[in-house]
Short mmCIF file of C-alpha atoms in Angstrom, two decimals:
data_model
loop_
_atom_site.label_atom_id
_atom_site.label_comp_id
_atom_site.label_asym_id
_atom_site.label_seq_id
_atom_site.Cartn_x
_atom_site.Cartn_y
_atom_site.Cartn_z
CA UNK Z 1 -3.87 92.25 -6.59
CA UNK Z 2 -2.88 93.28 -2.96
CA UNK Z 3 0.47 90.91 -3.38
CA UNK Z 4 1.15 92.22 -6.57
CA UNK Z 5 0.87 96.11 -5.43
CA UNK Z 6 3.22 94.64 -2.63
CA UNK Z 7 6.08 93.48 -4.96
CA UNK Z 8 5.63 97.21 -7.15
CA UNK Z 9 5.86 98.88 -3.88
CA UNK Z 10 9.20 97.21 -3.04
CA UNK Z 11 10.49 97.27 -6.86
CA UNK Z 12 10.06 101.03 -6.95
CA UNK Z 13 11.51 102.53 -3.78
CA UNK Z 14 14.93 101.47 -4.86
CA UNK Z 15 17.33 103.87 -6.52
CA UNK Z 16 20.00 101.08 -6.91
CA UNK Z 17 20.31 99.33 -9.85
CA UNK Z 18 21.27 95.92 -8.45
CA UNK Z 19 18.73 95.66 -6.34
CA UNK Z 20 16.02 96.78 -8.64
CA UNK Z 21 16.84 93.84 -10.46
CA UNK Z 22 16.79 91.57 -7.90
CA UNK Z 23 13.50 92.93 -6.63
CA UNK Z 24 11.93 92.31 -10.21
CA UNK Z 25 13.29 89.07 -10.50
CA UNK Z 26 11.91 88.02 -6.97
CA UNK Z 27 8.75 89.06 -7.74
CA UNK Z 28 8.49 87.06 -10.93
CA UNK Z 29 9.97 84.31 -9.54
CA UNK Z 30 7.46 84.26 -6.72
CA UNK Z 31 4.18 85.68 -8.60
CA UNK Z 32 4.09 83.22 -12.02
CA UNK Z 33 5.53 80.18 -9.49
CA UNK Z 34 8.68 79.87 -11.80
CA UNK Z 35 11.74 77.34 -11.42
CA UNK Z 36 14.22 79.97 -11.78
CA UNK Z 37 14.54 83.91 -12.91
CA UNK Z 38 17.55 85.62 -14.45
CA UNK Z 39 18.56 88.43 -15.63
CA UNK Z 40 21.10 88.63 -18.32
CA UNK Z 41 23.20 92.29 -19.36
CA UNK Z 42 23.95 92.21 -23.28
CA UNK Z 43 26.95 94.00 -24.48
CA UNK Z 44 28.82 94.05 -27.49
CA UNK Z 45 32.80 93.92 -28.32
CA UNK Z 46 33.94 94.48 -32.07
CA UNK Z 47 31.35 92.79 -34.05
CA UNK Z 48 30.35 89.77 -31.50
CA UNK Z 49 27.62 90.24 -28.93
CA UNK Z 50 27.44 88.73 -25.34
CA UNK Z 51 25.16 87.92 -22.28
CA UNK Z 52 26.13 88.11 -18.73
CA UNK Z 53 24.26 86.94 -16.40
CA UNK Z 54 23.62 89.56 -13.16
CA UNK Z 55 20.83 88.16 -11.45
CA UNK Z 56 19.20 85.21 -10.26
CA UNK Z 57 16.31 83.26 -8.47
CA UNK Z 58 15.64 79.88 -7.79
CA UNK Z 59 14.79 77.18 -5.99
CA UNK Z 60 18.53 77.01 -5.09
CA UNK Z 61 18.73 80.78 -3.77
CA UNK Z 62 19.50 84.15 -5.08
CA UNK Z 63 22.99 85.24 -6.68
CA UNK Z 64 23.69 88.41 -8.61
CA UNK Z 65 26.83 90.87 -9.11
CA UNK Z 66 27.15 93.67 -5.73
CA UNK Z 67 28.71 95.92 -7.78
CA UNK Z 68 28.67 97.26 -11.74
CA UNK Z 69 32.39 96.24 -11.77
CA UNK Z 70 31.54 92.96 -10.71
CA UNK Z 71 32.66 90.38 -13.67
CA UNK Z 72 29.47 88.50 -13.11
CA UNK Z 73 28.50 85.66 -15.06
CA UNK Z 74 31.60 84.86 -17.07
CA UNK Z 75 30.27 87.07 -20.71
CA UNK Z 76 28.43 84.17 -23.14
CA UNK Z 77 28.72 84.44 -26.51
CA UNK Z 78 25.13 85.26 -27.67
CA UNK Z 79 25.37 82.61 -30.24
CA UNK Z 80 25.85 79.68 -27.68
CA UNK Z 81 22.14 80.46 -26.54
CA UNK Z 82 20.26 80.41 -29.46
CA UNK Z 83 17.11 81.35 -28.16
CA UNK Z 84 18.53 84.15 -27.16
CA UNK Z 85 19.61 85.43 -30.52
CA UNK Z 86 16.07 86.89 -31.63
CA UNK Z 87 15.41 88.71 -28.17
CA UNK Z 88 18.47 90.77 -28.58
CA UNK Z 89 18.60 91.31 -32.47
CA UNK Z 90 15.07 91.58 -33.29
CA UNK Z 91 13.91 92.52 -29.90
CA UNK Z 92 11.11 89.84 -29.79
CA UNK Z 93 9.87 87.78 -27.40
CA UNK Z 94 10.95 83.68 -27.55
CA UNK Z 95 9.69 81.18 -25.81
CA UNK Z 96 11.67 77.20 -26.08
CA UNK Z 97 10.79 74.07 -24.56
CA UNK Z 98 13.48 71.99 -23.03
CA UNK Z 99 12.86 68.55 -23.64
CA UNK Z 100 15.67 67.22 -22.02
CA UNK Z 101 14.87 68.70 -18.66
CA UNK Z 102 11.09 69.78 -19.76
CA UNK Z 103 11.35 72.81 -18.52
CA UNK Z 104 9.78 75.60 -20.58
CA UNK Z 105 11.90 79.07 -20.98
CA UNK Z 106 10.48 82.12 -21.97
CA UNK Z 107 12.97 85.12 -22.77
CA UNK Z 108 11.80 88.62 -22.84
CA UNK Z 109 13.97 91.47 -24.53
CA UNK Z 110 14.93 94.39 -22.42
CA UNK Z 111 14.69 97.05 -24.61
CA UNK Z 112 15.54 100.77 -23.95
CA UNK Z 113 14.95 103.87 -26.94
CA UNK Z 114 14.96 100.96 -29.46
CA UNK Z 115 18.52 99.39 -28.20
CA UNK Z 116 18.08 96.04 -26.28
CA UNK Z 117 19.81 96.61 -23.35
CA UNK Z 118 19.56 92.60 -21.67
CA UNK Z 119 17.02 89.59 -21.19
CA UNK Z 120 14.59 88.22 -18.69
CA UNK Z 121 14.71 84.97 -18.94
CA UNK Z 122 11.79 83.66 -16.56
CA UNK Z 123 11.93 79.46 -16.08
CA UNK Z 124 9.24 77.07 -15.77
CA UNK Z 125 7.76 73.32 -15.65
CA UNK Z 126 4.77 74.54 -17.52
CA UNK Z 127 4.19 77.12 -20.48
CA UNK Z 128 3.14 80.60 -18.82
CA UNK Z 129 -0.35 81.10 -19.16
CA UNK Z 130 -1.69 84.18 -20.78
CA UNK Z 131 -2.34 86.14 -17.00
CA UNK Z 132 1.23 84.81 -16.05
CA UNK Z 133 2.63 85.88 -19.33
CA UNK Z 134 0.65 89.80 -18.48
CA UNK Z 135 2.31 89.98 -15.31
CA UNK Z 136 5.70 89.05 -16.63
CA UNK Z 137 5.70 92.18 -19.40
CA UNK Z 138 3.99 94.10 -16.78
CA UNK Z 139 6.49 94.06 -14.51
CA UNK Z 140 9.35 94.16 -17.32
CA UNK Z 141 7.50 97.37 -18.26
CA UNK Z 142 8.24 98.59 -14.83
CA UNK Z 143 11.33 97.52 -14.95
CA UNK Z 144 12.02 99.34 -18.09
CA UNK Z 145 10.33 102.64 -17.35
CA UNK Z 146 12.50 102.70 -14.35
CA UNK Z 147 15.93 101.35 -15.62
CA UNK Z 148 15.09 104.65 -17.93
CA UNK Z 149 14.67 106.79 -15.45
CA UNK Z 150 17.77 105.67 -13.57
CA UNK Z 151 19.93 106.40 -17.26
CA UNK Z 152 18.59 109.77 -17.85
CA UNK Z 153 20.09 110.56 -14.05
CA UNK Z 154 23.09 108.67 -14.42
CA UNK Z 155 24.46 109.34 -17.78
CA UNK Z 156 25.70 112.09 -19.72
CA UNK Z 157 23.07 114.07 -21.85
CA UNK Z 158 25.44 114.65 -24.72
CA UNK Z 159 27.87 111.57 -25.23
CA UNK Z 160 25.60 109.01 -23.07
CA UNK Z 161 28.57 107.95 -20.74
CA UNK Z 162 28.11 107.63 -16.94
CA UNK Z 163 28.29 111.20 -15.61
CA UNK Z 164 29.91 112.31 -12.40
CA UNK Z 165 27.61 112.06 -10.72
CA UNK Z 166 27.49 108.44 -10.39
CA UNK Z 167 31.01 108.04 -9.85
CA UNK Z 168 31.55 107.92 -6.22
CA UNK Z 169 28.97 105.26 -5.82
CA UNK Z 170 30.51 103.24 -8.41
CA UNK Z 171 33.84 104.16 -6.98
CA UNK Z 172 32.78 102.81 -3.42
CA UNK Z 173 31.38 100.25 -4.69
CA UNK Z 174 34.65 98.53 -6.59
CA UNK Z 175 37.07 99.65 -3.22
CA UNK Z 176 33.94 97.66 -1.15
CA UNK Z 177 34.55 94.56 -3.38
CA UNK Z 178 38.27 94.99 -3.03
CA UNK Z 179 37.87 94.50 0.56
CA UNK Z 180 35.57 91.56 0.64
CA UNK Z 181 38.04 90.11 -1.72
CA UNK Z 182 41.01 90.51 0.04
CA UNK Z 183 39.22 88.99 3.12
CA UNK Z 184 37.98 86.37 1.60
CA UNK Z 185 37.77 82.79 2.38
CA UNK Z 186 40.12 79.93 0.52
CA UNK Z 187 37.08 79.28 -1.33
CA UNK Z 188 36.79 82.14 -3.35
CA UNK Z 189 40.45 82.78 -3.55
CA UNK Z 190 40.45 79.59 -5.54
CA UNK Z 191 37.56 80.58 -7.67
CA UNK Z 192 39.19 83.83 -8.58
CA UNK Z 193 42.45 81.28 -9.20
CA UNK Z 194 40.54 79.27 -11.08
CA UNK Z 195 39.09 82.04 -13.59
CA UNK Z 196 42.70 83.86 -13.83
CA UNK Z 197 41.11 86.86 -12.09
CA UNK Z 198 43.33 88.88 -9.64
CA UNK Z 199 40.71 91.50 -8.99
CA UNK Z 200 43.11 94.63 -9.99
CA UNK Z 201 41.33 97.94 -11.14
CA UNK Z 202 42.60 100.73 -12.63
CA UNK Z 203 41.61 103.91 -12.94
CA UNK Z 204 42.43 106.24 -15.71
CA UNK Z 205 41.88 109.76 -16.35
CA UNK Z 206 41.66 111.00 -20.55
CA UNK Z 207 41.66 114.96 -21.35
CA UNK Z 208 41.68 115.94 -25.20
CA UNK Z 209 44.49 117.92 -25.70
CA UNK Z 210 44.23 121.66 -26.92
CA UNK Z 211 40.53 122.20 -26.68
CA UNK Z 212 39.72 125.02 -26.10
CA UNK Z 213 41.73 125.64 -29.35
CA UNK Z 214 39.13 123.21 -31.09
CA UNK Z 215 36.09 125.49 -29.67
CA UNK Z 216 37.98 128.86 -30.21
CA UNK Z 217 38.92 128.04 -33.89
CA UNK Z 218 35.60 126.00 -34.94
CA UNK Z 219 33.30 126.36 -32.45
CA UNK Z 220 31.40 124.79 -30.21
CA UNK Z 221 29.64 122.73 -32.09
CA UNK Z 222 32.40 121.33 -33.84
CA UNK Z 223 33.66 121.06 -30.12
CA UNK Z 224 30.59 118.47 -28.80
CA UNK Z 225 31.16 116.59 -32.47
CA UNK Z 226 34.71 115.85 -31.29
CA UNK Z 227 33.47 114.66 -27.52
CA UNK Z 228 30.56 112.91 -29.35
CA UNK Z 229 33.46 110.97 -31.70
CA UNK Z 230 35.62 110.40 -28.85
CA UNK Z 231 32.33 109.07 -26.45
CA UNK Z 232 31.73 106.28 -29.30
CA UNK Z 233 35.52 105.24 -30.04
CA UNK Z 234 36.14 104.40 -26.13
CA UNK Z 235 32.82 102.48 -26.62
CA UNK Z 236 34.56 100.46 -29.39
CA UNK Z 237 38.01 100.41 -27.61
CA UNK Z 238 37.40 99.25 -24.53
CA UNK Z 239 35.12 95.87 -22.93
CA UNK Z 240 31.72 95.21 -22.37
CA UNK Z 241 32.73 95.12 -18.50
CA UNK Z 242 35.30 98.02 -18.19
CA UNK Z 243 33.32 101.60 -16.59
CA UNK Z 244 33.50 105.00 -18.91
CA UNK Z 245 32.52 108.47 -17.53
CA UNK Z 246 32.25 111.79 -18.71
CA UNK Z 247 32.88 114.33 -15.57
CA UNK Z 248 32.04 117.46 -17.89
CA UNK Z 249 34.07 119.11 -20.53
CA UNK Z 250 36.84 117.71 -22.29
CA UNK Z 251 37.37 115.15 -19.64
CA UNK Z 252 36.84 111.36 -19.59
CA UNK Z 253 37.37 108.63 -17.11
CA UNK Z 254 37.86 105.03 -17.81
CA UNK Z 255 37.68 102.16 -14.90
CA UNK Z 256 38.99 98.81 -15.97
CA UNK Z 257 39.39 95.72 -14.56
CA UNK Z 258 42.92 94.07 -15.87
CA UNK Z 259 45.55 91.01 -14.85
CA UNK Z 260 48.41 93.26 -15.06
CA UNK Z 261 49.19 96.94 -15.66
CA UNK Z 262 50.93 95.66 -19.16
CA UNK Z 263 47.45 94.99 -20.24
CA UNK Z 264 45.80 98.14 -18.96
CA UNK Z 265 48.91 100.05 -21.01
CA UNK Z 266 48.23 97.77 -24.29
CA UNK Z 267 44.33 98.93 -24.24
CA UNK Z 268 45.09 102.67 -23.55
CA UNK Z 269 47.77 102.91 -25.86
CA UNK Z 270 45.22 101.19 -28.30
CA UNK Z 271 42.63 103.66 -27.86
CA UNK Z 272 45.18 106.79 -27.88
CA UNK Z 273 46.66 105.34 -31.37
CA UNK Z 274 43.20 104.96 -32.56
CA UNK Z 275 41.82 108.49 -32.04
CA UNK Z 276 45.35 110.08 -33.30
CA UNK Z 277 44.68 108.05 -36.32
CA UNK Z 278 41.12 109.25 -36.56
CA UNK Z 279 39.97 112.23 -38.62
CA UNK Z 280 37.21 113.88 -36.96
CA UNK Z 281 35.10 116.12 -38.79
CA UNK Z 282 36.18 119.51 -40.02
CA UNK Z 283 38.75 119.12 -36.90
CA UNK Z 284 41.29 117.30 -38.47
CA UNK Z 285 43.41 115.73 -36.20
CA UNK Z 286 42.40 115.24 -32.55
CA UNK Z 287 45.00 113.73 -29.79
CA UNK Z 288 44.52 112.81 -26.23
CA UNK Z 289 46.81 112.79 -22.77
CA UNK Z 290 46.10 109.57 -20.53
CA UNK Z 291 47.38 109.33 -16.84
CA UNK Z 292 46.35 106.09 -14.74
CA UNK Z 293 46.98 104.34 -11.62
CA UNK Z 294 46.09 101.22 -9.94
CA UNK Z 295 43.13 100.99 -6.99
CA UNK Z 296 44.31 99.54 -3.89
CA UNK Z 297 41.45 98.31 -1.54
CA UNK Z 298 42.46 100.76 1.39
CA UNK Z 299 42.70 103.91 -1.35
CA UNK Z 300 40.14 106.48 -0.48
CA UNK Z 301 38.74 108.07 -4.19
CA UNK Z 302 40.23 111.47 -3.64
CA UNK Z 303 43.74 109.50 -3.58
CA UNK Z 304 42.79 107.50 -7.02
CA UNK Z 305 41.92 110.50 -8.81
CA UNK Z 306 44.96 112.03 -7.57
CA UNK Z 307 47.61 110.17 -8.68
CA UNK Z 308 45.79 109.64 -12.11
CA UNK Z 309 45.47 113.39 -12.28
CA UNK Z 310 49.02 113.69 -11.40
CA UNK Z 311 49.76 111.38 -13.98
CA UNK Z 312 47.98 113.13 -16.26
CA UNK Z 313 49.24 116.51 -15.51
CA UNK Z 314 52.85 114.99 -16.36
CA UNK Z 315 51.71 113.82 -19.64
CA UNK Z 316 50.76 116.98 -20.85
CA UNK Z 317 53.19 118.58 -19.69
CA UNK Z 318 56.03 116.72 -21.03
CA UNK Z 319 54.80 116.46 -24.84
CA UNK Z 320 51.05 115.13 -24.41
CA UNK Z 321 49.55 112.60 -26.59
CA UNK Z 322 50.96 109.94 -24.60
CA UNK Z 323 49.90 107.37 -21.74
CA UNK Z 324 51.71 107.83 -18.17
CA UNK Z 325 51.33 105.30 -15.32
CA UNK Z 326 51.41 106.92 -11.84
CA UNK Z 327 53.49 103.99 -10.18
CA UNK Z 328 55.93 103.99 -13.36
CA UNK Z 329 56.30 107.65 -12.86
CA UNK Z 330 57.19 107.25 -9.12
CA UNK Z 331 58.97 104.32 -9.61
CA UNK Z 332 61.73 106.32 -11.97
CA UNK Z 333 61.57 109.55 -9.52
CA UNK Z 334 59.67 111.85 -12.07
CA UNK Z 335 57.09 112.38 -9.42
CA UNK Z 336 57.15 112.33 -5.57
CA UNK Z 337 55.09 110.66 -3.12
CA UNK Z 338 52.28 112.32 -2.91
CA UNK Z 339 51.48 113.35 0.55
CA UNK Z 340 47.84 111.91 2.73
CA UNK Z 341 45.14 114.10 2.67
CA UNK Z 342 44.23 116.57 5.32
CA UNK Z 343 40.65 115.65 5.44
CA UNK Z 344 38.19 112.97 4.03
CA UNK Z 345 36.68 115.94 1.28
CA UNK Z 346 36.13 114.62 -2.30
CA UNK Z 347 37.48 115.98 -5.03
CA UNK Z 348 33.91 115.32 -7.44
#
């Protein structure tokens, strides 16, 4: 019981996500004597659903992903793990033996207000028995209170996004993976090579144009329907592994990972065609301004969100409902360099 207090003890003095699930899959891994633990994030893009896997333990060591904006696992389709399928549809628990390595897999849903957020998938060369099997949902109980704790502080109470709060840690964190990247050995340049991954991010900034014409003329109401509409289409416009915030008002940030900045324009342009074509309720017509910019590894945040602001500002300035790239902007002279900050102050 001591050993097991032990493990809680670690588990709950974290406040990071990645290694609250590290510290939940090391103590399974340890406790029920398993071959391996992982941790799989589900996500969803147009009408297909995926896995991801973020975390492991074995025998062969520990991997998982530093950073949110870390690709991960390469995304599975759920349907090329069948025993999968039930945990995150039906939310049960399924348990499969492997005859061809006779190994015995038990997957348990993550499940969060009724949406199944991932799976614990906990491997071993026997069944669980029935203590083994309570200490496993005991601990994903844990593991679940607390991931819901960690939401509520991290997301936005009205659309759900990531708030502001939680966007200079994230930030950090992607400009701390840039770095590692850029140093890194030949190894995992040819990895990256190998899985057509140049490690570009993007950052974009998204403002609803006219608003406070929506909330004088209909209300506010009306005015949190729109951001509530506009919250679920960037859901359904952009991937499972690109980051969306809300930093208060009509403002929206969007993080993506992309190959090249003609595929970060395609998917912006996408999702500013798709909310012009949208009729929102009792609103009508609803159009957005987009500015973006690309993250360099020695970029400090309050020089992202400048440019992209910049950007931004130029977009709505010069017609709105349209996308504008910083660099593209610079590039033809329609803004200027912008000059280095004073001082290391943030602008969130």
């Amino acid at each position: 019981m001591i050993h097991v207090l032990k493990h809680v003890e670690s588990i709950t003095q974290h406040r990071d996500r990645t290694l609250l699930e590290l510290g939940v899959a090391s103590a399974l891994f340890e406790l029920v004597k398993a071959q391996e633990v992982n941790l799989y994030k589900a996500s969803q893009h147009g009408e297909e659903n995926y896995l991801s896997r973020v975390t492991h333990v074995g025998q062969d060591g520990v991997s998982y992903s530093q950073s949110e904006f870390d690709k991960g696992g390469e995304p599975l389709p759920l349907h090329d793990r069948p025993e999968m399928i039930a945990c995150v549809e039906q939310s049960q628990i399924v348990r499969r033996h492997d005859t061809e390595r006779e190994l015995h897999i038990h997957c348990f849903p993550i499940s969060i207000d009724s949406r199944v957020l991932g799976v614990l998938e906990v491997v071993c060369g026997a069944p669980l028995a029935d203590d083994d099997l309570g200490t496993a949902e005991g601990f994903l109980g844990l593991y679940r209170n607390y991931l819901s704790l960690l939401d509520y502080s991290e997301r936005d109470t009205l659309t759900g996004l990531l708030n502001r709060k939680t966007f200079d840690e994230n930030l950090s964190k992607i400009l701390g993976h840039l770095l590692s990247s850029q140093s890194g050995d030949e190894a995992t340049t040819q990895r990256r090579r190998l899985r057509n991954d140049d490690g570009s991010h993007w950052l974009a900034v998204v403002d609803v144009d006219h608003f406070k014409r929506v909330n004088d003329q209909f209300g506010h109401l009306y005015g949190d329907e729109v951001l509530l509409l506009l919250a679920r289409l960037m859901r359904e416009s952009f991937r499972h592994q690109d980051r969306l915030f809300r930093f208060g008002g009509e403002e929206f940030v969007v993080v993506l990972r992309a190959t090249s900045e003609e595929e970060v324009t395609a998917a912006l342009e996408r999702f500013r065609s798709t909310v012009e074509q949208r009729d929102f309720p009792q609103v009508g017509k609803v159009t957005i301004s987009i500015g973006y910019t690309t993250i360099h590894p020695h970029d400090s945040i309050p020089d992202i969100v400048g440019r992209a602001d910049e950007a931004l500002y130029y977009a709505k300035g010069n017609g709105r409902n349209q996308v504008c790239s910083h660099e593209l902007l610079l590039s033809t002279g329609k803004v200027t360099p912008r000059a280095a900050p004073e001082s290391e102050m943030e602008l969130f």
